[in-house]
Short mmCIF file of C-alpha atoms in Angstrom, two decimals:
data_model
loop_
_atom_site.label_atom_id
_atom_site.label_comp_id
_atom_site.label_asym_id
_atom_site.label_seq_id
_atom_site.Cartn_x
_atom_site.Cartn_y
_atom_site.Cartn_z
CA MET A 1 0.00 0.00 0.00
CA ALA A 2 2.74 2.36 0.94
CA GLU A 3 4.59 1.56 -2.22
CA SER A 4 1.60 2.11 -4.44
CA SER A 5 0.75 5.37 -2.76
CA GLY A 6 4.40 6.30 -3.06
CA ASP A 7 4.31 5.56 -6.76
CA LEU A 8 1.05 7.28 -7.46
CA LEU A 9 1.14 10.32 -5.28
CA TYR A 10 4.72 11.13 -4.54
CA GLU A 11 7.59 11.77 -6.86
CA SER A 12 10.25 10.67 -4.40
CA GLY A 13 10.75 9.03 -1.07
CA THR A 14 11.77 12.36 0.38
CA GLU A 15 8.47 13.86 -0.62
CA TYR A 16 6.61 10.84 0.79
CA VAL A 17 8.33 11.17 4.14
CA SER A 18 8.08 14.94 4.36
CA HIS A 19 4.42 14.84 3.37
CA HIS A 20 3.72 12.34 6.13
CA LEU A 21 5.48 14.61 8.59
CA GLY A 22 3.31 17.64 7.72
CA PHE A 23 0.40 18.81 9.80
CA LEU A 24 -3.15 19.73 8.94
CA THR A 25 -2.84 23.26 10.28
CA PHE A 26 -5.77 25.64 10.51
CA GLY A 27 -4.96 29.30 10.87
CA LYS A 28 -5.02 32.80 9.41
CA LEU A 29 -2.96 33.33 6.30
CA ASP A 30 -2.97 36.53 4.27
CA GLY A 31 -6.01 37.87 6.09
CA HIS A 32 -8.34 34.85 5.87
CA TRP A 33 -8.75 31.65 7.82
CA GLY A 34 -8.10 28.29 6.28
CA PHE A 35 -5.97 25.16 6.15
CA ALA A 36 -2.28 25.39 5.32
CA HIS A 37 -1.28 23.64 2.07
CA SER A 38 2.41 23.34 2.91
CA ALA A 39 4.81 23.43 5.82
CA GLU A 40 5.81 26.98 4.79
CA GLU A 41 2.21 28.17 4.90
CA ALA A 42 1.73 26.50 8.28
CA ALA A 43 4.83 28.27 9.59
CA ALA A 44 3.63 31.57 8.17
CA MET A 45 0.39 31.29 10.16
CA GLY A 46 2.38 32.02 13.31
CA PHE A 47 1.30 31.08 16.81
CA TRP A 48 -2.46 31.45 16.43
CA ALA A 49 -2.98 28.35 14.37
CA LEU A 50 -4.14 24.89 15.34
CA ASN A 51 -2.87 21.47 14.27
CA VAL A 52 -6.32 20.02 13.67
CA ASP A 53 -5.09 16.48 12.97
CA THR A 54 -3.08 15.88 16.15
CA MET A 55 -5.58 17.75 18.32
CA LEU A 56 -8.45 15.76 16.87
CA ILE A 57 -6.79 12.39 17.38
CA SER A 58 -5.61 13.42 20.83
CA PHE A 59 -9.18 14.41 21.77
CA VAL A 60 -10.72 11.28 20.31
CA LEU A 61 -8.26 9.09 22.22
CA ALA A 62 -8.82 11.02 25.45
CA LEU A 63 -12.59 10.80 25.09
CA GLY A 64 -12.19 7.12 24.29
CA PHE A 65 -10.17 6.08 27.29
CA MET A 66 -11.85 8.51 29.68
CA GLY A 67 -15.25 7.30 28.50
CA PHE A 68 -14.12 3.73 28.99
CA TYR A 69 -12.87 4.48 32.52
CA TYR A 70 -16.07 6.39 33.26
CA PHE A 71 -18.20 3.52 32.01
CA ILE A 72 -16.25 1.02 34.13
CA SER A 73 -16.22 3.26 37.20
CA LYS A 74 -20.02 3.50 37.06
CA LYS A 75 -20.48 -0.26 37.36
CA MET A 76 -17.48 -0.91 39.54
CA THR A 77 -17.94 -3.79 41.93
CA SER A 78 -15.89 -4.81 44.93
CA GLY A 79 -16.90 -8.40 44.24
CA VAL A 80 -15.47 -10.54 41.45
CA PRO A 81 -14.41 -8.15 38.65
CA GLY A 82 -15.07 -8.73 34.96
CA LEU A 83 -12.45 -8.54 32.24
CA ALA A 84 -12.85 -4.81 31.54
CA GLN A 85 -12.86 -3.92 35.22
CA ASN A 86 -9.81 -6.12 35.70
CA ILE A 87 -7.92 -4.20 33.02
CA VAL A 88 -8.87 -0.84 34.52
CA GLU A 89 -7.97 -2.04 38.01
CA MET A 90 -4.61 -3.27 36.78
CA ILE A 91 -3.80 0.12 35.24
CA VAL A 92 -5.10 2.04 38.25
CA GLU A 93 -3.15 -0.09 40.69
CA PHE A 94 -0.02 0.27 38.58
CA VAL A 95 -0.45 4.06 38.69
CA ILE A 96 -1.17 4.01 42.44
CA ASP A 97 1.97 1.96 43.05
CA SER A 98 4.05 4.36 40.95
CA VAL A 99 2.62 7.40 42.76
CA ASP A 100 3.12 5.78 46.18
CA GLY A 101 6.72 5.04 45.30
CA ALA A 102 7.66 8.52 44.06
CA PHE A 103 5.23 10.97 45.61
CA HIS A 104 5.47 11.45 49.36
CA ALA A 105 3.17 14.38 50.06
CA LYS A 106 -0.61 14.37 50.20
CA ASN A 107 -2.39 15.53 47.08
CA LYS A 108 -5.50 13.92 45.69
CA PHE A 109 -4.89 15.33 42.23
CA ILE A 110 -1.59 13.56 41.54
CA ALA A 111 -2.78 9.97 41.08
CA PRO A 112 -5.68 10.79 38.71
CA LEU A 113 -3.34 13.14 36.87
CA ALA A 114 -0.77 10.37 36.54
CA LEU A 115 -3.46 7.98 35.31
CA THR A 116 -4.56 10.51 32.70
CA VAL A 117 -0.99 11.18 31.58
CA PHE A 118 -0.06 7.51 31.35
CA SER A 119 -3.20 6.35 29.54
CA TRP A 120 -3.26 9.28 27.18
CA VAL A 121 0.41 9.29 26.25
CA PHE A 122 0.38 5.53 25.85
CA LEU A 123 -2.58 5.63 23.48
CA MET A 124 -1.16 8.53 21.48
CA ASN A 125 2.13 6.67 21.17
CA ALA A 126 0.23 3.53 20.21
CA MET A 127 -1.10 5.34 17.13
CA ASP A 128 2.42 4.73 15.84
CA LEU A 129 1.57 1.03 15.50
CA VAL A 130 -1.23 1.75 13.04
CA PRO A 131 0.31 1.33 9.57
CA VAL A 132 1.57 4.74 8.54
CA ASP A 133 -0.73 5.27 5.55
CA TRP A 134 -4.07 4.09 6.92
CA ILE A 135 -5.12 7.19 8.81
CA PRO A 136 -3.69 9.82 6.39
CA LEU A 137 -5.23 8.02 3.38
CA SER A 138 -8.58 7.71 5.14
CA ALA A 139 -8.48 11.41 5.96
CA GLN A 140 -7.58 12.21 2.35
CA LEU A 141 -10.50 10.08 1.11
CA ILE A 142 -12.95 11.71 3.50
CA ALA A 143 -11.75 15.22 2.64
CA GLY A 144 -11.54 14.39 -1.07
CA ASP A 145 -8.10 16.02 -1.23
CA SER A 146 -5.23 13.72 -2.19
CA HIS A 147 -2.66 16.21 -0.92
CA LEU A 148 -4.18 16.67 2.50
CA TYR A 149 -1.68 16.62 5.34
CA PHE A 150 -2.77 14.42 8.20
CA LYS A 151 -0.54 13.38 11.06
CA ALA A 152 -1.84 10.39 12.94
CA VAL A 153 0.52 10.20 15.94
CA PRO A 154 -0.13 13.15 18.26
CA THR A 155 3.06 12.64 20.29
CA THR A 156 5.14 13.28 17.15
CA ASP A 157 3.81 16.84 17.36
CA ILE A 158 6.02 18.98 19.60
CA ASN A 159 2.96 21.10 20.38
CA ILE A 160 1.18 18.17 22.01
CA THR A 161 4.13 17.05 24.14
CA LEU A 162 4.93 20.64 25.02
CA GLY A 163 1.28 21.11 26.00
CA PHE A 164 1.66 18.33 28.54
CA ALA A 165 5.04 19.54 29.72
CA THR A 166 3.93 23.16 30.07
CA THR A 167 0.94 22.15 32.13
CA VAL A 168 3.13 20.02 34.38
CA PHE A 169 5.60 22.93 34.65
CA LEU A 170 2.84 25.38 35.62
CA MET A 171 1.56 22.89 38.16
CA VAL A 172 5.07 22.56 39.60
CA ILE A 173 5.23 26.36 40.02
CA TYR A 174 1.69 26.48 41.44
CA TYR A 175 2.27 23.73 44.01
CA SER A 176 5.73 25.05 44.89
CA LEU A 177 4.21 28.44 45.74
CA LYS A 178 1.32 26.82 47.55
CA VAL A 179 3.36 24.38 49.63
CA LYS A 180 6.59 26.28 50.25
CA GLY A 181 5.36 29.83 49.93
CA PRO A 182 7.09 32.44 47.75
CA MET A 183 10.06 32.69 50.14
CA GLY A 184 10.51 28.94 50.38
CA PHE A 185 10.27 28.62 46.63
CA ALA A 186 12.85 31.38 46.13
CA ASN A 187 15.00 29.70 48.74
CA ASP A 188 15.20 26.60 46.57
CA PHE A 189 17.01 28.68 43.94
CA LEU A 190 19.08 30.95 46.16
CA MET A 191 20.29 28.60 48.90
CA HIS A 192 20.85 25.39 46.95
CA PRO A 193 23.17 23.66 46.41
CA PHE A 194 25.38 26.02 48.50
CA PRO A 195 23.55 27.26 51.62
CA LYS A 196 25.53 30.53 51.91
CA TRP A 197 23.85 33.89 51.21
CA TYR A 198 26.90 35.29 49.42
CA LEU A 199 26.78 32.35 46.99
CA ALA A 200 23.15 33.11 46.07
CA PRO A 201 23.98 34.41 42.54
CA LEU A 202 25.99 31.28 41.83
CA ASN A 203 23.14 29.11 43.15
CA LEU A 204 20.69 30.97 40.94
CA LEU A 205 22.96 30.40 37.97
CA LEU A 206 23.06 26.67 38.73
CA GLU A 207 19.44 26.07 39.66
CA LEU A 208 17.50 28.23 37.22
CA PRO A 209 18.58 26.51 33.97
CA GLY A 210 17.89 23.11 35.53
CA PHE A 211 14.43 24.26 36.54
CA PHE A 212 13.54 25.50 33.08
CA ALA A 213 15.16 22.48 31.47
CA LYS A 214 12.59 20.22 33.15
CA PRO A 215 9.59 20.97 30.92
CA VAL A 216 11.75 21.26 27.82
CA SER A 217 13.43 17.92 28.39
CA LEU A 218 10.09 16.33 29.31
CA ALA A 219 8.53 17.52 26.05
CA LEU A 220 11.56 16.86 23.85
CA ARG A 221 12.25 13.37 25.19
CA LEU A 222 8.80 12.12 24.25
CA TYR A 223 8.66 14.06 21.02
CA GLY A 224 12.15 12.96 19.96
CA ASN A 225 11.56 9.30 20.63
CA MET A 226 8.22 9.17 18.91
CA PHE A 227 9.32 11.33 15.98
CA ALA A 228 12.36 9.14 15.36
CA GLY A 229 10.23 6.01 15.53
CA GLU A 230 7.73 7.53 13.11
CA VAL A 231 10.46 8.47 10.62
CA ILE A 232 11.81 4.93 10.70
CA PHE A 233 8.29 3.56 10.08
CA LEU A 234 8.04 5.90 7.09
CA VAL A 235 11.41 4.86 5.71
CA ILE A 236 10.47 1.20 6.12
CA ALA A 237 7.21 1.91 4.30
CA LEU A 238 9.26 2.97 1.25
CA LEU A 239 10.86 -0.47 0.87
CA GLY A 240 8.08 -2.22 -1.02
CA TRP A 241 7.46 -5.83 -0.06
CA TYR A 242 10.54 -5.92 2.17
CA GLN A 243 8.72 -3.62 4.53
CA LEU A 244 6.52 -6.41 5.87
CA PRO A 245 9.06 -8.28 8.06
CA LEU A 246 10.90 -5.06 8.87
CA HIS A 247 7.72 -3.25 9.78
CA PHE A 248 6.74 -6.17 12.00
CA ALA A 249 10.11 -6.21 13.76
CA TRP A 250 10.16 -2.46 14.28
CA ALA A 251 6.53 -2.48 15.49
CA VAL A 252 7.29 -5.17 18.04
CA PHE A 253 10.28 -3.21 19.27
CA HIS A 254 8.16 -0.10 19.26
CA ILE A 255 5.64 -1.65 21.67
CA LEU A 256 8.46 -1.48 24.19
CA VAL A 257 9.28 2.12 23.25
CA ILE A 258 5.74 3.46 23.48
CA THR A 259 5.14 1.79 26.84
CA LEU A 260 8.48 2.92 28.19
CA GLN A 261 7.97 6.51 27.01
CA ALA A 262 4.47 6.65 28.48
CA TYR A 263 5.78 5.26 31.77
CA LEU A 264 8.73 7.69 31.78
CA PHE A 265 6.47 10.63 31.09
CA MET A 266 4.19 9.65 33.95
CA MET A 267 7.06 8.98 36.36
CA LEU A 268 8.80 12.27 35.59
CA THR A 269 5.53 14.13 36.03
CA ILE A 270 5.14 12.52 39.46
CA VAL A 271 8.77 13.18 40.39
CA TYR A 272 8.64 16.85 39.36
CA LEU A 273 5.42 17.36 41.29
CA ASN A 274 6.94 15.57 44.28
CA GLN A 275 9.85 18.01 44.21
CA ALA A 276 7.32 20.85 44.19
CA HIS A 277 5.73 19.38 47.33
CA SER A 278 8.88 18.55 49.27
CA VAL A 279 10.00 21.36 51.56
CA ASP A 280 13.43 19.84 52.02
CA HIS A 281 15.25 19.93 48.75
CA MET B 1 8.11 21.86 13.90
CA ASN B 2 6.49 25.17 14.49
CA LEU B 3 4.85 26.06 17.78
CA ASN B 4 1.26 27.19 17.63
CA ALA B 5 -1.94 27.31 19.67
CA THR B 6 -2.06 23.51 19.75
CA VAL B 7 0.07 23.83 22.90
CA LEU B 8 -2.68 25.81 24.58
CA GLY B 9 -5.40 23.49 23.34
CA GLN B 10 -3.56 20.44 24.60
CA SER B 11 -2.82 22.10 27.96
CA ILE B 12 -6.43 23.03 28.55
CA ALA B 13 -7.66 19.62 27.43
CA PHE B 14 -5.10 17.94 29.67
CA LEU B 15 -6.21 19.87 32.75
CA LEU B 16 -9.89 19.27 31.99
CA PHE B 17 -9.44 15.54 31.46
CA ALA B 18 -7.25 15.19 34.55
CA TYR B 19 -9.83 17.13 36.59
CA PHE B 20 -12.66 14.99 35.24
CA CYS B 21 -10.61 11.91 36.07
CA MET B 22 -10.09 13.06 39.66
CA LYS B 23 -13.69 14.13 40.26
CA VAL B 24 -15.67 11.46 38.44
CA VAL B 25 -13.62 8.44 37.43
CA TRP B 26 -11.13 8.03 40.25
CA PRO B 27 -13.30 7.88 43.42
CA PRO B 28 -15.54 4.91 42.55
CA ILE B 29 -12.61 2.85 41.26
CA VAL B 30 -10.48 3.47 44.35
CA ALA B 31 -13.51 2.98 46.61
CA ALA B 32 -14.18 -0.42 45.05
CA LEU B 33 -10.51 -1.39 45.38
CA GLU B 34 -10.47 -0.33 49.03
CA GLU B 35 -13.71 -2.16 49.70
CA ARG B 36 -12.38 -5.34 48.17
CA LYS B 37 -9.17 -5.00 50.17
CA LYS B 38 -11.27 -4.69 53.32
CA LYS B 39 -13.43 -7.65 52.34
CA ILE B 40 -10.38 -9.83 51.83
CA ALA B 41 -8.85 -8.69 55.11
CA ASP B 42 -12.11 -9.41 56.91
CA GLY B 43 -12.37 -12.82 55.26
CA LEU B 44 -8.84 -13.75 56.25
CA GLU B 45 -9.44 -12.56 59.77
CA ALA B 46 -12.67 -14.53 59.99
CA ALA B 47 -10.88 -17.62 58.71
CA SER B 48 -8.12 -17.38 61.30
CA ARG B 49 -10.72 -16.72 64.00
CA ALA B 50 -12.68 -19.77 62.88
CA GLN B 51 -9.50 -21.82 63.07
CA LEU B 52 -8.90 -20.68 66.64
CA ASP B 53 -12.54 -21.43 67.49
CA LEU B 54 -12.19 -24.88 66.00
CA ALA B 55 -9.06 -25.59 68.03
CA ALA B 56 -10.81 -24.37 71.19
CA ALA B 57 -13.88 -26.50 70.44
CA GLN B 58 -11.70 -29.54 69.83
CA GLU B 59 -9.93 -28.99 73.13
CA LYS B 60 -13.27 -28.55 74.89
CA ALA B 61 -14.62 -31.72 73.31
CA GLY B 62 -11.55 -33.63 74.49
CA GLU B 63 -12.01 -32.33 78.02
CA ASP B 64 -15.71 -33.22 77.96
CA ARG B 65 -14.91 -36.72 76.79
CA GLU B 66 -12.36 -37.10 79.58
CA ILE B 67 -14.90 -35.93 82.16
CA ALA B 68 -17.60 -38.22 80.75
CA LYS B 69 -15.21 -41.15 80.90
CA GLN B 70 -14.43 -40.43 84.54
CA GLU B 71 -18.10 -40.09 85.37
CA ALA B 72 -18.95 -43.36 83.66
CA ALA B 73 -16.17 -45.13 85.56
CA GLU B 74 -17.51 -43.67 88.79
CA ILE B 75 -21.04 -44.80 88.02
CA VAL B 76 -19.86 -48.32 87.23
CA GLU B 77 -17.89 -48.37 90.47
CA GLN B 78 -20.91 -47.19 92.42
CA ALA B 79 -23.12 -49.79 90.79
CA LYS B 80 -20.65 -52.52 91.67
CA ARG B 81 -20.53 -51.35 95.26
CA ARG B 82 -24.29 -51.20 95.43
CA ALA B 83 -24.62 -54.72 94.01
CA ASN B 84 -22.21 -56.10 96.58
CA GLN B 85 -24.15 -54.29 99.24
CA ILE B 86 -27.43 -55.78 98.04
CA VAL B 87 -25.95 -59.25 97.94
CA ASP B 88 -24.58 -58.83 101.47
CA GLU B 89 -27.91 -57.53 102.69
CA ALA B 90 -29.73 -60.50 101.11
CA LYS B 91 -27.27 -62.92 102.70
CA GLU B 92 -27.81 -61.32 106.08
CA GLN B 93 -31.57 -61.42 105.65
CA ALA B 94 -31.49 -65.06 104.63
CA ARG B 95 -29.39 -65.96 107.61
CA THR B 96 -31.69 -64.21 110.08
CA GLU B 97 -34.73 -65.75 108.37
CA GLY B 98 -33.19 -69.20 108.66
CA GLN B 99 -32.37 -68.54 112.27
CA ARG B 100 -35.95 -67.51 112.87
CA ILE B 101 -37.35 -70.61 111.18
CA ILE B 102 -35.00 -72.85 113.15
CA SER B 103 -35.93 -71.30 116.46
CA ALA B 104 -39.65 -71.49 115.60
CA ALA B 105 -39.21 -75.18 114.73
CA GLU B 106 -37.33 -75.78 117.96
CA ALA B 107 -40.19 -74.13 119.93
CA GLU B 108 -42.72 -76.27 118.08
CA VAL B 109 -40.76 -79.40 118.85
CA GLU B 110 -40.58 -78.45 122.50
CA GLN B 111 -44.28 -77.74 122.52
CA GLN B 112 -45.04 -81.09 120.91
CA THR B 113 -42.76 -82.86 123.35
CA ASN B 114 -44.49 -81.23 126.27
CA LYS B 115 -47.89 -82.13 124.84
CA ALA B 116 -46.79 -85.74 124.37
CA LYS B 117 -45.40 -85.81 127.88
CA GLU B 118 -48.70 -84.46 129.17
CA ALA B 119 -50.68 -87.06 127.26
CA LEU B 120 -48.29 -89.74 128.37
CA ARG B 121 -48.65 -88.66 131.96
CA ALA B 122 -52.41 -88.80 131.66
CA GLN B 123 -52.22 -92.23 130.05
CA VAL B 124 -49.69 -93.45 132.58
CA ALA B 125 -52.06 -92.33 135.33
CA SER B 126 -54.97 -94.17 133.83
CA ILE B 127 -52.76 -97.22 133.21
CA ALA B 128 -51.55 -97.07 136.78
CA ILE B 129 -55.12 -96.87 138.03
CA ALA B 130 -56.16 -99.76 135.85
CA GLY B 131 -53.10 -101.67 137.07
CA ALA B 132 -53.85 -100.85 140.62
CA GLU B 133 -57.47 -101.85 140.14
CA LYS B 134 -56.35 -105.14 138.83
CA ILE B 135 -53.79 -105.59 141.57
CA LEU B 136 -56.18 -104.76 144.25
CA GLN B 137 -58.93 -106.65 142.65
CA ARG B 138 -61.36 -104.27 143.90
CA SER B 139 -62.85 -101.10 142.87
CA ILE B 140 -61.40 -98.11 144.39
CA ASP B 141 -63.11 -94.87 144.76
CA GLU B 142 -61.56 -92.81 142.02
CA ALA B 143 -62.24 -89.54 143.67
CA ALA B 144 -60.60 -90.65 146.85
CA ASN B 145 -57.50 -91.60 145.11
CA GLU B 146 -57.37 -88.68 142.72
CA GLU B 147 -54.88 -86.79 144.86
CA LEU B 148 -52.61 -89.70 145.08
CA LEU B 149 -52.69 -90.34 141.36
CA LYS B 150 -51.94 -86.78 140.54
CA SER B 151 -48.84 -86.71 142.65
CA LEU B 152 -47.81 -89.94 141.05
CA ALA B 153 -48.31 -88.53 137.61
CA SER B 154 -46.22 -85.43 138.36
CA ASP B 155 -43.43 -87.61 139.62
CA LEU B 156 -43.24 -89.34 136.29
#
């Protein structure tokens, strides 16, 4: 399928790959609103534009798993659980264990947040396992536009991962101020790692970049891993019939990657929020 | 990779979904998990309590059996004693009864002997009279000799 679409629609492998890496961006260009027809147009739309494809898939997945959890939670029984309840319980208990292990303060928001992060990131990563052409081709058929950009894996969009990371970062600031107070929060930067007032500038120089690196590294780690995996899937898709065993092998390996990245993202979220709650550095 | 408002959209959606998760989805799931945990703990506790109860009951049953055995032995002992007593009593009774019969028989014999002696005396008197009549060859006034005969008879 990939080969045929490559033959029919794209002049070269480079075009195939770059087309699959483009977004369906909606924004204002030259005074009127509309979809971008190229990466340059999307860039020209500036900040006030929306990647409709990744947002849509992200929303659909979130509604899907949240609806599933909601449905299960409504008919939750403390007796013998069914298959679906068993799955949900397994995930919830895994998240509770992770939170118990890394988060030592009291905050009722952290565990549900971790569950949301883990489930959502995992599912968005799992979109990588859908053969690379299925979703874009379906979107092109529905829209009736054979050159429509449609990106199926939301976590290969830096905007999505940065959305998560920014939220976590703002929550870290919010809880730091709430738990430690403004002075305590400032103290973290001025008195660590050297607890001497005259070394405060040096402390600030050491601590501040690390603090701001947290959300950036959180976003880039997930984005980088998923983007690289996606590119390799696309390159494999260019190989004709040889892609079948290779695609299978890479997909199997990728199951590990998507789970690991989802777990890492959740754990780092918990750890960062734990640091925001711990008065002692 | 150009940044755009998708960041904001994702952030807002993330917070909303996480909030929904905390408010609506999380509590019933955790409540059910806690409840099951409690049920299992209660069940295990009940099981260990039942085991202790069983051990206590077994011990009690053993004690009861021991007591019952002792009581039964006592009852048998008592019954034996009572039987011996009854036998002894019966023996005693039989002996006294025998004694009584013997003494009654002895009295009877004595009475009979006395009666026979009496009759014999009377007969001896009449024989003596008849003899005397014959010896004397004459009739003797019986009344006159009555005193004499009586003394004779008592001498016999």
